[in-house]
Amino acid sequence: MLIPCFACESRFRPDEYFRACHDYNRGKDLVAWTCPRCGNQDELRVLPGELGFGYPRRGRFDVSDRVRVPGLRRQRQDLRLDISLDRKVWRVPSRLRQLAGAH
Ligand SMILES: [Zn+2]
């Protein structure tokens, strides 16, 4: 099971791939991913059993390409997304945002 980079077409094992995930965007339910080979940055949605790739459109994220990852699971936490597969867990922390001058 290998997961591709859409920019350079390198393929990664899940462990290498998910370790390169960072900055979980809880509002949009997306994780950022930077390719360890070519440095391309992408955003994707982790779904049960698959990864969803796509494009932002009208403030939403439309999934247009899916890569099946059998057994993939996800769990939203307060400040991170936990991705699990084959008893391994990768924790993707949320991007730390400054509270916009709340009061
Ligand atoms: Zn790449």
PDB file of C-alpha atoms and ligand atoms in Angstrom:
ATOM      1  CA  MET A   1       0.000   0.000   0.000  1.00  0.00           C
ATOM      2  CA  LEU A   2       1.719   3.160  -1.198  1.00  0.00           C
ATOM      3  CA  ILE A   3       0.379   6.701  -1.222  1.00  0.00           C
ATOM      4  CA  PRO A   4       1.438   9.031  -4.041  1.00  0.00           C
ATOM      5  CA  CYS A   5       2.573  12.637  -4.124  1.00  0.00           C
ATOM      6  CA  PHE A   6       0.559  14.229  -6.908  1.00  0.00           C
ATOM      7  CA  ALA A   7       3.361  16.671  -7.721  1.00  0.00           C
ATOM      8  CA  CYS A   8       6.407  14.432  -8.152  1.00  0.00           C
ATOM      9  CA  GLU A   9       4.680  11.038  -8.285  1.00  0.00           C
ATOM     10  CA  SER A  10       6.863   9.588  -5.564  1.00  0.00           C
ATOM     11  CA  ARG A  11       5.077   6.940  -3.555  1.00  0.00           C
ATOM     12  CA  PHE A  12       5.284   6.565   0.193  1.00  0.00           C
ATOM     13  CA  ARG A  13       4.572   3.950   2.764  1.00  0.00           C
ATOM     14  CA  PRO A  14       1.826   5.039   5.174  1.00  0.00           C
ATOM     15  CA  ASP A  15       4.292   5.649   8.008  1.00  0.00           C
ATOM     16  CA  GLU A  16       6.440   7.953   5.925  1.00  0.00           C
ATOM     17  CA  TYR A  17       3.397   9.652   4.475  1.00  0.00           C
ATOM     18  CA  PHE A  18       1.538  10.332   7.698  1.00  0.00           C
ATOM     19  CA  ARG A  19       4.662  11.543   9.476  1.00  0.00           C
ATOM     20  CA  ALA A  20       4.779  14.322   6.880  1.00  0.00           C
ATOM     21  CA  CYS A  21       1.274  15.516   7.824  1.00  0.00           C
ATOM     22  CA  HIS A  22       1.086  18.691   9.867  1.00  0.00           C
ATOM     23  CA  ASP A  23      -1.291  21.478  10.800  1.00  0.00           C
ATOM     24  CA  TYR A  24      -4.711  19.955  11.164  1.00  0.00           C
ATOM     25  CA  ASN A  25      -7.347  22.488  10.192  1.00  0.00           C
ATOM     26  CA  ARG A  26     -10.278  21.545  12.344  1.00  0.00           C
ATOM     27  CA  GLY A  27     -12.699  23.998  10.770  1.00  0.00           C
ATOM     28  CA  LYS A  28     -12.183  22.635   7.275  1.00  0.00           C
ATOM     29  CA  ASP A  29     -11.262  19.147   8.457  1.00  0.00           C
ATOM     30  CA  LEU A  30      -8.059  19.118   6.436  1.00  0.00           C
ATOM     31  CA  VAL A  31      -4.482  18.222   7.174  1.00  0.00           C
ATOM     32  CA  ALA A  32      -1.543  19.834   5.421  1.00  0.00           C
ATOM     33  CA  TRP A  33       1.085  17.571   3.955  1.00  0.00           C
ATOM     34  CA  THR A  34       4.547  18.458   2.711  1.00  0.00           C
ATOM     35  CA  CYS A  35       6.197  15.987   0.374  1.00  0.00           C
ATOM     36  CA  PRO A  36       9.511  14.785   1.850  1.00  0.00           C
ATOM     37  CA  ARG A  37      10.931  14.444  -1.657  1.00  0.00           C
ATOM     38  CA  CYS A  38       9.881  17.520  -3.619  1.00  0.00           C
ATOM     39  CA  GLY A  39       8.588  19.855  -0.904  1.00  0.00           C
ATOM     40  CA  ASN A  40       5.205  20.288  -2.534  1.00  0.00           C
ATOM     41  CA  GLN A  41       2.511  21.170  -0.026  1.00  0.00           C
ATOM     42  CA  ASP A  42      -0.951  19.762  -0.365  1.00  0.00           C
ATOM     43  CA  GLU A  43      -4.077  19.588   1.724  1.00  0.00           C
ATOM     44  CA  LEU A  44      -6.099  16.467   2.166  1.00  0.00           C
ATOM     45  CA  ARG A  45      -8.963  15.080   4.144  1.00  0.00           C
ATOM     46  CA  VAL A  46      -8.464  11.901   6.105  1.00  0.00           C
ATOM     47  CA  LEU A  47     -11.550   9.711   5.802  1.00  0.00           C
ATOM     48  CA  PRO A  48     -12.339   6.220   7.051  1.00  0.00           C
ATOM     49  CA  GLY A  49     -10.583   3.873   4.644  1.00  0.00           C
ATOM     50  CA  GLU A  50      -9.386   6.556   2.268  1.00  0.00           C
ATOM     51  CA  LEU A  51      -7.699   9.887   1.725  1.00  0.00           C
ATOM     52  CA  GLY A  52      -9.538  12.640  -0.098  1.00  0.00           C
ATOM     53  CA  PHE A  53      -7.723  15.135  -2.308  1.00  0.00           C
ATOM     54  CA  GLY A  54      -9.350  18.098  -3.946  1.00  0.00           C
ATOM     55  CA  TYR A  55      -9.670  21.821  -4.162  1.00  0.00           C
ATOM     56  CA  PRO A  56     -11.168  24.599  -2.110  1.00  0.00           C
ATOM     57  CA  ARG A  57     -14.294  25.950  -3.742  1.00  0.00           C
ATOM     58  CA  ARG A  58     -16.678  28.563  -2.396  1.00  0.00           C
ATOM     59  CA  GLY A  59     -15.198  28.229   1.056  1.00  0.00           C
ATOM     60  CA  ARG A  60     -15.598  24.461   1.049  1.00  0.00           C
ATOM     61  CA  PHE A  61     -13.281  21.645   0.127  1.00  0.00           C
ATOM     62  CA  ASP A  62     -14.457  19.472  -2.729  1.00  0.00           C
ATOM     63  CA  VAL A  63     -12.897  16.021  -2.800  1.00  0.00           C
ATOM     64  CA  SER A  64     -12.148  15.058  -6.376  1.00  0.00           C
ATOM     65  CA  ASP A  65      -9.582  12.287  -5.988  1.00  0.00           C
ATOM     66  CA  ARG A  66      -9.622   9.494  -3.471  1.00  0.00           C
ATOM     67  CA  VAL A  67      -6.829   7.134  -2.530  1.00  0.00           C
ATOM     68  CA  ARG A  68      -8.036   4.018  -0.796  1.00  0.00           C
ATOM     69  CA  VAL A  69      -6.153   3.090   2.368  1.00  0.00           C
ATOM     70  CA  PRO A  70      -7.879  -0.003   3.738  1.00  0.00           C
ATOM     71  CA  GLY A  71      -8.175   0.058   7.518  1.00  0.00           C
ATOM     72  CA  LEU A  72      -7.456   3.761   7.862  1.00  0.00           C
ATOM     73  CA  ARG A  73      -9.226   5.389  10.772  1.00  0.00           C
ATOM     74  CA  ARG A  74      -9.440   8.885  12.135  1.00  0.00           C
ATOM     75  CA  GLN A  75     -10.442  10.479  15.374  1.00  0.00           C
ATOM     76  CA  ARG A  76     -10.881  14.163  15.996  1.00  0.00           C
ATOM     77  CA  GLN A  77      -9.470  15.460  19.226  1.00  0.00           C
ATOM     78  CA  ASP A  78      -9.622  18.949  20.652  1.00  0.00           C
ATOM     79  CA  LEU A  79      -6.319  20.152  19.287  1.00  0.00           C
ATOM     80  CA  ARG A  80      -5.307  17.464  16.876  1.00  0.00           C
ATOM     81  CA  LEU A  81      -6.382  14.715  14.543  1.00  0.00           C
ATOM     82  CA  ASP A  82      -5.358  11.153  15.316  1.00  0.00           C
ATOM     83  CA  ILE A  83      -4.819   8.987  12.256  1.00  0.00           C
ATOM     84  CA  SER A  84      -4.528   5.275  12.840  1.00  0.00           C
ATOM     85  CA  LEU A  85      -3.694   2.288  10.693  1.00  0.00           C
ATOM     86  CA  ASP A  86      -2.542  -1.178  11.658  1.00  0.00           C
ATOM     87  CA  ARG A  87      -2.278  -0.255  15.366  1.00  0.00           C
ATOM     88  CA  LYS A  88      -0.065   2.722  14.637  1.00  0.00           C
ATOM     89  CA  VAL A  89      -1.213   6.227  15.438  1.00  0.00           C
ATOM     90  CA  TRP A  90      -0.029   9.505  13.988  1.00  0.00           C
ATOM     91  CA  ARG A  91      -1.039  12.666  15.778  1.00  0.00           C
ATOM     92  CA  VAL A  92      -1.426  15.777  13.681  1.00  0.00           C
ATOM     93  CA  PRO A  93      -1.615  18.885  15.848  1.00  0.00           C
ATOM     94  CA  SER A  94      -3.895  21.756  15.010  1.00  0.00           C
ATOM     95  CA  ARG A  95      -2.396  24.891  13.652  1.00  0.00           C
ATOM     96  CA  LEU A  96      -1.997  27.244  16.548  1.00  0.00           C
ATOM     97  CA  ARG A  97      -3.997  30.319  15.886  1.00  0.00           C
ATOM     98  CA  GLN A  98      -3.894  33.539  17.781  1.00  0.00           C
ATOM     99  CA  LEU A  99      -7.184  34.476  19.292  1.00  0.00           C
ATOM    100  CA  ALA A 100      -8.326  37.410  17.254  1.00  0.00           C
ATOM    101  CA  GLY A 101      -8.637  40.343  19.619  1.00  0.00           C
ATOM    102  CA  ALA A 102     -11.650  38.842  21.317  1.00  0.00           C
ATOM    103  CA  HIS A 103     -12.495  41.597  23.729  1.00  0.00           C
TER     104      HIS A 103
HETATM  105 ZN    ZN B   1       6.476  15.125  -4.148  1.00  0.00          ZN
END
